[in-house]
Amino acid sequence: MVDALVIAGGKGKDKLRSDSEVAAEALIPIGNKFMVEYVVEALQASAQVERIVVVGPLVEIQKVFSHKPDIILAMEGESAIDSVLNGIEMLNSNGKILIVTADIPLINAAAIEDFLQACNDSSVDLYYPIVPKEANEAKYPTVKRTYVTLREGIFTGGNMFLVNPKIVARCAVRGRQLVKLRKSPVALSGLIGWGFILKLLLKMLSLKEVEQKFSDLLGIKGRAVVSAYPEIGIDVDKPSDLQLVNEVISPSPREKGIP
């Protein structure tokens, strides 16, 4: 059993503001619910998830979950990293924590449990799911994702982590450094290593090499999990994503087969 932390903070992305003016992206309405509710309900349906904390704009998420007193609520921080730290402090968990973003409304209990079952090495500090391109396109042929080509295949990242809470504060320091360096490609490349970047561009990197680089950068032991569930990585960050999830969750009468 694990505790779960849902990141529901942050302003709606610019690409989505014309579609929905809300306090946070997680509060975009889809069907008859808010986006964050789909994520929380999937976690509640999983037999492997115990407590759930939702971190976001407190007044708004209190209204959303007023009928669910078992959901723990925490105020969002100034950044996603701060929000994670707030949620971890609220949980005060002894075991690993499943961190999930609130913008994957197609997620389901089967995908969550499949991921957690693969995270079976207690010495690993952080597990991260990746999804093969063919799995995405087989189930959602119109989906548009960013992919990376490795020796083992073409993958996109998922939107959850299983993490040892004891390493988060230390990783947060390095994470902030990497964010600051994003505007300096030369400095960032120097930190990552030109050889690594060249192999990435030439599509010569293996999954193990990526895991090792990620682990070295953060000073932890990280591992990727290949997931066959595309729902774990279909995040709503542009209008076409919102259209897709609306079609899946609330199909039109014609899509339902009703003339």
PDB file of C-alpha atoms in Angstrom:
ATOM      1  CA  MET A   1       0.000   0.000   0.000  1.00  0.00           C
ATOM      2  CA  VAL A   2       1.163   3.536  -0.754  1.00  0.00           C
ATOM      3  CA  ASP A   3      -0.061   7.060  -0.066  1.00  0.00           C
ATOM      4  CA  ALA A   4      -0.731   9.319  -3.054  1.00  0.00           C
ATOM      5  CA  LEU A   5      -0.132  13.008  -3.677  1.00  0.00           C
ATOM      6  CA  VAL A   6      -2.041  14.806  -6.442  1.00  0.00           C
ATOM      7  CA  ILE A   7      -0.521  18.039  -7.766  1.00  0.00           C
ATOM      8  CA  ALA A   8      -3.504  20.251  -8.611  1.00  0.00           C
ATOM      9  CA  GLY A   9      -1.910  23.695  -8.409  1.00  0.00           C
ATOM     10  CA  GLY A  10      -0.562  26.134 -10.943  1.00  0.00           C
ATOM     11  CA  LYS A  11      -2.376  28.505 -13.253  1.00  0.00           C
ATOM     12  CA  GLY A  12      -3.994  27.133 -16.382  1.00  0.00           C
ATOM     13  CA  LYS A  13      -1.607  26.991 -19.329  1.00  0.00           C
ATOM     14  CA  ASP A  14      -1.806  29.833 -21.848  1.00  0.00           C
ATOM     15  CA  LYS A  15      -2.868  27.391 -24.583  1.00  0.00           C
ATOM     16  CA  LEU A  16      -5.933  26.406 -22.532  1.00  0.00           C
ATOM     17  CA  ARG A  17      -7.061  29.774 -21.199  1.00  0.00           C
ATOM     18  CA  SER A  18      -9.304  30.427 -24.198  1.00  0.00           C
ATOM     19  CA  ASP A  19     -11.051  27.121 -23.490  1.00  0.00           C
ATOM     20  CA  SER A  20     -11.560  27.470 -19.756  1.00  0.00           C
ATOM     21  CA  GLU A  21     -10.888  30.333 -17.343  1.00  0.00           C
ATOM     22  CA  VAL A  22     -10.218  28.593 -14.033  1.00  0.00           C
ATOM     23  CA  ALA A  23      -8.030  29.139 -10.969  1.00  0.00           C
ATOM     24  CA  ALA A  24      -5.969  26.069 -11.825  1.00  0.00           C
ATOM     25  CA  GLU A  25      -5.756  23.688 -14.758  1.00  0.00           C
ATOM     26  CA  ALA A  26      -6.947  20.862 -12.484  1.00  0.00           C
ATOM     27  CA  LEU A  27     -10.304  22.667 -12.160  1.00  0.00           C
ATOM     28  CA  ILE A  28     -11.154  22.570 -15.865  1.00  0.00           C
ATOM     29  CA  PRO A  29     -14.598  20.953 -16.222  1.00  0.00           C
ATOM     30  CA  ILE A  30     -14.759  17.755 -18.258  1.00  0.00           C
ATOM     31  CA  GLY A  31     -18.142  16.091 -18.542  1.00  0.00           C
ATOM     32  CA  ASN A  32     -19.900  16.560 -15.205  1.00  0.00           C
ATOM     33  CA  LYS A  33     -16.727  16.734 -13.091  1.00  0.00           C
ATOM     34  CA  PHE A  34     -13.563  18.743 -12.666  1.00  0.00           C
ATOM     35  CA  MET A  35     -10.404  17.271 -14.168  1.00  0.00           C
ATOM     36  CA  VAL A  36      -8.783  16.581 -10.787  1.00  0.00           C
ATOM     37  CA  GLU A  37     -11.785  14.499  -9.698  1.00  0.00           C
ATOM     38  CA  TYR A  38     -11.122  11.868 -12.374  1.00  0.00           C
ATOM     39  CA  VAL A  39      -7.578  11.427 -11.088  1.00  0.00           C
ATOM     40  CA  VAL A  40      -8.647  11.194  -7.451  1.00  0.00           C
ATOM     41  CA  GLU A  41     -11.397   8.680  -8.264  1.00  0.00           C
ATOM     42  CA  ALA A  42      -8.918   6.471 -10.138  1.00  0.00           C
ATOM     43  CA  LEU A  43      -6.631   6.510  -7.101  1.00  0.00           C
ATOM     44  CA  GLN A  44      -9.541   5.699  -4.796  1.00  0.00           C
ATOM     45  CA  ALA A  45     -10.462   2.756  -7.011  1.00  0.00           C
ATOM     46  CA  SER A  46      -6.969   1.279  -6.698  1.00  0.00           C
ATOM     47  CA  ALA A  47      -6.580  -1.374  -4.029  1.00  0.00           C
ATOM     48  CA  GLN A  48      -2.931  -0.333  -3.593  1.00  0.00           C
ATOM     49  CA  VAL A  49      -3.556   3.308  -2.668  1.00  0.00           C
ATOM     50  CA  GLU A  50      -4.263   4.280   0.927  1.00  0.00           C
ATOM     51  CA  ARG A  51      -4.347   7.989   1.854  1.00  0.00           C
ATOM     52  CA  ILE A  52      -4.676  10.725  -0.793  1.00  0.00           C
ATOM     53  CA  VAL A  53      -3.628  14.360  -0.458  1.00  0.00           C
ATOM     54  CA  VAL A  54      -4.560  16.952  -3.087  1.00  0.00           C
ATOM     55  CA  VAL A  55      -2.323  20.022  -3.253  1.00  0.00           C
ATOM     56  CA  GLY A  56      -3.780  23.087  -4.965  1.00  0.00           C
ATOM     57  CA  PRO A  57      -5.529  26.446  -4.495  1.00  0.00           C
ATOM     58  CA  LEU A  58      -7.047  25.654  -1.109  1.00  0.00           C
ATOM     59  CA  VAL A  59     -10.359  27.550  -1.312  1.00  0.00           C
ATOM     60  CA  GLU A  60     -11.222  26.044  -4.691  1.00  0.00           C
ATOM     61  CA  ILE A  61     -10.239  22.446  -3.952  1.00  0.00           C
ATOM     62  CA  GLN A  62     -12.108  22.587  -0.621  1.00  0.00           C
ATOM     63  CA  LYS A  63     -15.279  23.264  -2.619  1.00  0.00           C
ATOM     64  CA  VAL A  64     -14.570  20.413  -5.032  1.00  0.00           C
ATOM     65  CA  PHE A  65     -13.931  17.837  -2.312  1.00  0.00           C
ATOM     66  CA  SER A  66     -16.336  19.086   0.358  1.00  0.00           C
ATOM     67  CA  HIS A  67     -18.277  15.828  -0.031  1.00  0.00           C
ATOM     68  CA  LYS A  68     -15.153  13.704   0.428  1.00  0.00           C
ATOM     69  CA  PRO A  69     -13.811  14.292   3.950  1.00  0.00           C
ATOM     70  CA  ASP A  70     -11.346  11.414   3.567  1.00  0.00           C
ATOM     71  CA  ILE A  71      -9.354  13.406   0.975  1.00  0.00           C
ATOM     72  CA  ILE A  72      -6.559  15.410   2.631  1.00  0.00           C
ATOM     73  CA  LEU A  73      -6.108  18.925   1.249  1.00  0.00           C
ATOM     74  CA  ALA A  74      -2.966  21.065   1.245  1.00  0.00           C
ATOM     75  CA  MET A  75      -2.166  24.558  -0.022  1.00  0.00           C
ATOM     76  CA  GLU A  76      -0.133  24.780  -3.203  1.00  0.00           C
ATOM     77  CA  GLY A  77       3.377  26.241  -3.129  1.00  0.00           C
ATOM     78  CA  GLU A  78       4.957  28.857  -5.341  1.00  0.00           C
ATOM     79  CA  SER A  79       6.196  26.097  -7.669  1.00  0.00           C
ATOM     80  CA  ALA A  80       5.364  22.469  -8.414  1.00  0.00           C
ATOM     81  CA  ILE A  81       8.364  21.437  -6.311  1.00  0.00           C
ATOM     82  CA  ASP A  82       7.077  23.481  -3.362  1.00  0.00           C
ATOM     83  CA  SER A  83       3.637  21.925  -3.776  1.00  0.00           C
ATOM     84  CA  VAL A  84       5.146  18.437  -3.621  1.00  0.00           C
ATOM     85  CA  LEU A  85       7.042  19.346  -0.460  1.00  0.00           C
ATOM     86  CA  ASN A  86       3.830  20.703   1.113  1.00  0.00           C
ATOM     87  CA  GLY A  87       1.962  17.506   0.292  1.00  0.00           C
ATOM     88  CA  ILE A  88       4.724  15.250   1.600  1.00  0.00           C
ATOM     89  CA  GLU A  89       4.817  17.202   4.850  1.00  0.00           C
ATOM     90  CA  MET A  90       1.046  16.816   5.204  1.00  0.00           C
ATOM     91  CA  LEU A  91       1.200  13.041   4.640  1.00  0.00           C
ATOM     92  CA  ASN A  92       4.246  12.433   6.857  1.00  0.00           C
ATOM     93  CA  SER A  93       4.453   8.988   5.300  1.00  0.00           C
ATOM     94  CA  ASN A  94       6.950   6.298   6.238  1.00  0.00           C
ATOM     95  CA  GLY A  95       6.811   4.526   2.893  1.00  0.00           C
ATOM     96  CA  LYS A  96       7.081   5.559  -0.741  1.00  0.00           C
ATOM     97  CA  ILE A  97       4.593   8.104  -2.102  1.00  0.00           C
ATOM     98  CA  LEU A  98       2.867   8.010  -5.482  1.00  0.00           C
ATOM     99  CA  ILE A  99       2.960  11.524  -6.961  1.00  0.00           C
ATOM    100  CA  VAL A 100       0.423  12.159  -9.732  1.00  0.00           C
ATOM    101  CA  THR A 101      -0.357  15.286 -11.724  1.00  0.00           C
ATOM    102  CA  ALA A 102      -4.024  16.308 -11.861  1.00  0.00           C
ATOM    103  CA  ASP A 103      -4.040  16.763 -15.643  1.00  0.00           C
ATOM    104  CA  ILE A 104      -4.365  13.079 -16.682  1.00  0.00           C
ATOM    105  CA  PRO A 105      -8.154  12.575 -16.438  1.00  0.00           C
ATOM    106  CA  LEU A 106      -8.108   9.356 -18.499  1.00  0.00           C
ATOM    107  CA  ILE A 107      -6.050   7.559 -15.843  1.00  0.00           C
ATOM    108  CA  ASN A 108      -7.625   4.457 -14.321  1.00  0.00           C
ATOM    109  CA  ALA A 109      -7.012   2.049 -11.446  1.00  0.00           C
ATOM    110  CA  ALA A 110      -5.658  -0.682 -13.748  1.00  0.00           C
ATOM    111  CA  ALA A 111      -2.890   1.622 -15.041  1.00  0.00           C
ATOM    112  CA  ILE A 112      -2.004   2.713 -11.515  1.00  0.00           C
ATOM    113  CA  GLU A 113      -1.849  -0.841 -10.168  1.00  0.00           C
ATOM    114  CA  ASP A 114       0.151  -2.089 -13.148  1.00  0.00           C
ATOM    115  CA  PHE A 115       2.744   0.635 -12.527  1.00  0.00           C
ATOM    116  CA  LEU A 116       2.923   0.020  -8.789  1.00  0.00           C
ATOM    117  CA  GLN A 117       3.326  -3.748  -9.256  1.00  0.00           C
ATOM    118  CA  ALA A 118       6.379  -3.092 -11.437  1.00  0.00           C
ATOM    119  CA  CYS A 119       7.966  -0.947  -8.706  1.00  0.00           C
ATOM    120  CA  ASN A 120       9.180  -3.952  -6.719  1.00  0.00           C
ATOM    121  CA  ASP A 121      12.763  -3.013  -5.802  1.00  0.00           C
ATOM    122  CA  SER A 122      12.831  -1.309  -2.406  1.00  0.00           C
ATOM    123  CA  SER A 123      16.335   0.072  -3.066  1.00  0.00           C
ATOM    124  CA  VAL A 124      15.081   2.295  -5.919  1.00  0.00           C
ATOM    125  CA  ASP A 125      14.418   5.879  -4.810  1.00  0.00           C
ATOM    126  CA  LEU A 126      12.277   6.947  -7.745  1.00  0.00           C
ATOM    127  CA  TYR A 127      10.260   5.049 -10.350  1.00  0.00           C
ATOM    128  CA  TYR A 128       8.991   6.788 -13.473  1.00  0.00           C
ATOM    129  CA  PRO A 129       6.679   5.362 -16.189  1.00  0.00           C
ATOM    130  CA  ILE A 130       7.310   5.646 -19.911  1.00  0.00           C
ATOM    131  CA  VAL A 131       4.852   4.643 -22.648  1.00  0.00           C
ATOM    132  CA  PRO A 132       5.738   3.198 -26.082  1.00  0.00           C
ATOM    133  CA  LYS A 133       4.591   5.282 -29.038  1.00  0.00           C
ATOM    134  CA  GLU A 134       2.774   2.310 -30.548  1.00  0.00           C
ATOM    135  CA  ALA A 135       0.683   1.881 -27.382  1.00  0.00           C
ATOM    136  CA  ASN A 136      -0.368   5.528 -27.535  1.00  0.00           C
ATOM    137  CA  GLU A 137      -1.255   5.503 -31.202  1.00  0.00           C
ATOM    138  CA  ALA A 138      -3.002   2.132 -31.104  1.00  0.00           C
ATOM    139  CA  LYS A 139      -5.556   3.318 -28.539  1.00  0.00           C
ATOM    140  CA  TYR A 140      -5.590   7.062 -29.216  1.00  0.00           C
ATOM    141  CA  PRO A 141      -4.510   7.521 -32.861  1.00  0.00           C
ATOM    142  CA  THR A 142      -5.071  11.295 -32.843  1.00  0.00           C
ATOM    143  CA  VAL A 143      -3.026  11.975 -29.715  1.00  0.00           C
ATOM    144  CA  LYS A 144      -0.012  14.278 -30.083  1.00  0.00           C
ATOM    145  CA  ARG A 145       2.867  13.595 -27.685  1.00  0.00           C
ATOM    146  CA  THR A 146       6.554  14.412 -27.466  1.00  0.00           C
ATOM    147  CA  TYR A 147       8.636  11.278 -28.008  1.00  0.00           C
ATOM    148  CA  VAL A 148      12.243  10.248 -27.432  1.00  0.00           C
ATOM    149  CA  THR A 149      13.891   7.541 -29.490  1.00  0.00           C
ATOM    150  CA  LEU A 150      16.032   5.061 -27.564  1.00  0.00           C
ATOM    151  CA  ARG A 151      17.611   1.792 -28.603  1.00  0.00           C
ATOM    152  CA  GLU A 152      14.668  -0.081 -27.113  1.00  0.00           C
ATOM    153  CA  GLY A 153      12.007   1.943 -28.917  1.00  0.00           C
ATOM    154  CA  ILE A 154      10.208   5.276 -29.063  1.00  0.00           C
ATOM    155  CA  PHE A 155       8.722   6.496 -25.785  1.00  0.00           C
ATOM    156  CA  THR A 156       6.856   9.347 -24.139  1.00  0.00           C
ATOM    157  CA  GLY A 157       6.918  10.115 -20.423  1.00  0.00           C
ATOM    158  CA  GLY A 158       4.196   9.397 -17.908  1.00  0.00           C
ATOM    159  CA  ASN A 159       2.772  11.796 -15.350  1.00  0.00           C
ATOM    160  CA  MET A 160       3.357  10.013 -12.077  1.00  0.00           C
ATOM    161  CA  PHE A 161       6.292   8.993  -9.892  1.00  0.00           C
ATOM    162  CA  LEU A 162       6.752   6.581  -7.049  1.00  0.00           C
ATOM    163  CA  VAL A 163       9.264   8.251  -4.780  1.00  0.00           C
ATOM    164  CA  ASN A 164      11.036   7.799  -1.488  1.00  0.00           C
ATOM    165  CA  PRO A 165       9.977  10.984   0.400  1.00  0.00           C
ATOM    166  CA  LYS A 166      13.341  11.141   2.167  1.00  0.00           C
ATOM    167  CA  ILE A 167      15.132  12.114  -1.058  1.00  0.00           C
ATOM    168  CA  VAL A 168      12.660  14.745  -2.289  1.00  0.00           C
ATOM    169  CA  ALA A 169      14.091  17.755  -0.422  1.00  0.00           C
ATOM    170  CA  ARG A 170      17.598  16.934  -1.679  1.00  0.00           C
ATOM    171  CA  CYS A 171      16.358  16.432  -5.245  1.00  0.00           C
ATOM    172  CA  ALA A 172      14.398  19.696  -5.030  1.00  0.00           C
ATOM    173  CA  VAL A 173      17.651  21.655  -4.668  1.00  0.00           C
ATOM    174  CA  ARG A 174      19.134  20.073  -7.797  1.00  0.00           C
ATOM    175  CA  GLY A 175      15.802  20.372  -9.599  1.00  0.00           C
ATOM    176  CA  ARG A 176      15.722  24.117  -9.036  1.00  0.00           C
ATOM    177  CA  GLN A 177      19.292  24.364 -10.346  1.00  0.00           C
ATOM    178  CA  LEU A 178      18.284  22.549 -13.535  1.00  0.00           C
ATOM    179  CA  VAL A 179      15.267  24.832 -13.987  1.00  0.00           C
ATOM    180  CA  LYS A 180      17.516  27.905 -13.669  1.00  0.00           C
ATOM    181  CA  LEU A 181      19.899  26.490 -16.257  1.00  0.00           C
ATOM    182  CA  ARG A 182      17.156  25.860 -18.823  1.00  0.00           C
ATOM    183  CA  LYS A 183      17.745  29.347 -20.305  1.00  0.00           C
ATOM    184  CA  SER A 184      21.436  28.607 -20.731  1.00  0.00           C
ATOM    185  CA  PRO A 185      21.736  25.651 -23.132  1.00  0.00           C
ATOM    186  CA  VAL A 186      25.534  25.670 -22.968  1.00  0.00           C
ATOM    187  CA  ALA A 187      25.615  25.478 -19.155  1.00  0.00           C
ATOM    188  CA  LEU A 188      22.843  22.873 -19.105  1.00  0.00           C
ATOM    189  CA  SER A 189      24.581  20.799 -21.766  1.00  0.00           C
ATOM    190  CA  GLY A 190      27.817  21.015 -19.836  1.00  0.00           C
ATOM    191  CA  LEU A 191      26.082  19.655 -16.761  1.00  0.00           C
ATOM    192  CA  ILE A 192      24.367  16.832 -18.633  1.00  0.00           C
ATOM    193  CA  GLY A 193      27.377  16.033 -20.807  1.00  0.00           C
ATOM    194  CA  TRP A 194      27.924  16.659 -24.508  1.00  0.00           C
ATOM    195  CA  GLY A 195      28.512  12.977 -25.196  1.00  0.00           C
ATOM    196  CA  PHE A 196      25.150  12.082 -23.704  1.00  0.00           C
ATOM    197  CA  ILE A 197      23.385  14.769 -25.754  1.00  0.00           C
ATOM    198  CA  LEU A 198      25.112  13.646 -28.958  1.00  0.00           C
ATOM    199  CA  LYS A 199      24.044  10.035 -28.407  1.00  0.00           C
ATOM    200  CA  LEU A 200      20.500  11.243 -27.713  1.00  0.00           C
ATOM    201  CA  LEU A 201      20.420  13.221 -30.966  1.00  0.00           C
ATOM    202  CA  LEU A 202      21.800  10.235 -32.868  1.00  0.00           C
ATOM    203  CA  LYS A 203      19.184   7.963 -31.234  1.00  0.00           C
ATOM    204  CA  MET A 204      21.910   5.749 -29.790  1.00  0.00           C
ATOM    205  CA  LEU A 205      21.046   5.958 -26.091  1.00  0.00           C
ATOM    206  CA  SER A 206      19.809   2.935 -24.194  1.00  0.00           C
ATOM    207  CA  LEU A 207      17.194   3.076 -21.469  1.00  0.00           C
ATOM    208  CA  LYS A 208      19.807   2.001 -18.919  1.00  0.00           C
ATOM    209  CA  GLU A 209      22.077   4.914 -19.899  1.00  0.00           C
ATOM    210  CA  VAL A 210      19.216   7.376 -19.421  1.00  0.00           C
ATOM    211  CA  GLU A 211      18.395   5.878 -16.030  1.00  0.00           C
ATOM    212  CA  GLN A 212      22.028   6.177 -14.963  1.00  0.00           C
ATOM    213  CA  LYS A 213      22.343   9.809 -16.110  1.00  0.00           C
ATOM    214  CA  PHE A 214      19.108  10.748 -14.368  1.00  0.00           C
ATOM    215  CA  SER A 215      20.276   9.006 -11.187  1.00  0.00           C
ATOM    216  CA  ASP A 216      23.691  10.690 -11.296  1.00  0.00           C
ATOM    217  CA  LEU A 217      22.204  14.162 -11.804  1.00  0.00           C
ATOM    218  CA  LEU A 218      19.905  13.844  -8.800  1.00  0.00           C
ATOM    219  CA  GLY A 219      22.158  11.704  -6.623  1.00  0.00           C
ATOM    220  CA  ILE A 220      19.561   8.956  -6.297  1.00  0.00           C
ATOM    221  CA  LYS A 221      18.717   5.537  -7.720  1.00  0.00           C
ATOM    222  CA  GLY A 222      16.072   5.986 -10.418  1.00  0.00           C
ATOM    223  CA  ARG A 223      14.436   3.491 -12.722  1.00  0.00           C
ATOM    224  CA  ALA A 224      11.990   3.673 -15.628  1.00  0.00           C
ATOM    225  CA  VAL A 225       8.956   1.405 -15.967  1.00  0.00           C
ATOM    226  CA  VAL A 226       7.567   0.686 -19.436  1.00  0.00           C
ATOM    227  CA  SER A 227       3.776   0.959 -19.209  1.00  0.00           C
ATOM    228  CA  ALA A 228       1.306  -0.325 -21.791  1.00  0.00           C
ATOM    229  CA  TYR A 229      -1.320   2.134 -20.515  1.00  0.00           C
ATOM    230  CA  PRO A 230      -1.246   5.372 -22.566  1.00  0.00           C
ATOM    231  CA  GLU A 231      -3.625   7.018 -20.079  1.00  0.00           C
ATOM    232  CA  ILE A 232      -0.690   7.395 -17.708  1.00  0.00           C
ATOM    233  CA  GLY A 233       0.908   9.976 -19.999  1.00  0.00           C
ATOM    234  CA  ILE A 234      -1.940  11.764 -21.799  1.00  0.00           C
ATOM    235  CA  ASP A 235      -1.878  15.095 -20.006  1.00  0.00           C
ATOM    236  CA  VAL A 236      -4.132  17.997 -20.928  1.00  0.00           C
ATOM    237  CA  ASP A 237      -1.833  20.868 -21.850  1.00  0.00           C
ATOM    238  CA  LYS A 238      -3.297  22.108 -25.137  1.00  0.00           C
ATOM    239  CA  PRO A 239      -6.749  22.435 -26.771  1.00  0.00           C
ATOM    240  CA  SER A 240      -6.371  19.225 -28.807  1.00  0.00           C
ATOM    241  CA  ASP A 241      -5.738  17.272 -25.581  1.00  0.00           C
ATOM    242  CA  LEU A 242      -8.834  18.777 -23.990  1.00  0.00           C
ATOM    243  CA  GLN A 243     -10.877  17.879 -27.063  1.00  0.00           C
ATOM    244  CA  LEU A 244      -9.582  14.298 -26.948  1.00  0.00           C
ATOM    245  CA  VAL A 245     -10.439  13.686 -23.294  1.00  0.00           C
ATOM    246  CA  ASN A 246     -13.855  15.296 -23.722  1.00  0.00           C
ATOM    247  CA  GLU A 247     -14.565  12.942 -26.618  1.00  0.00           C
ATOM    248  CA  VAL A 248     -13.445   9.929 -24.579  1.00  0.00           C
ATOM    249  CA  ILE A 249     -15.201  10.888 -21.334  1.00  0.00           C
ATOM    250  CA  SER A 250     -18.319  12.547 -22.780  1.00  0.00           C
ATOM    251  CA  PRO A 251     -18.789  11.227 -26.338  1.00  0.00           C
ATOM    252  CA  SER A 252     -21.399  12.830 -28.568  1.00  0.00           C
ATOM    253  CA  PRO A 253     -24.625  10.916 -29.371  1.00  0.00           C
ATOM    254  CA  ARG A 254     -23.232  10.031 -32.809  1.00  0.00           C
ATOM    255  CA  GLU A 255     -20.008   8.688 -31.268  1.00  0.00           C
ATOM    256  CA  LYS A 256     -22.158   6.579 -28.931  1.00  0.00           C
ATOM    257  CA  GLY A 257     -23.886   5.077 -31.972  1.00  0.00           C
ATOM    258  CA  ILE A 258     -27.139   7.016 -31.484  1.00  0.00           C
ATOM    259  CA  PRO A 259     -28.514   8.326 -34.812  1.00  0.00           C
TER     260      PRO A 259
END
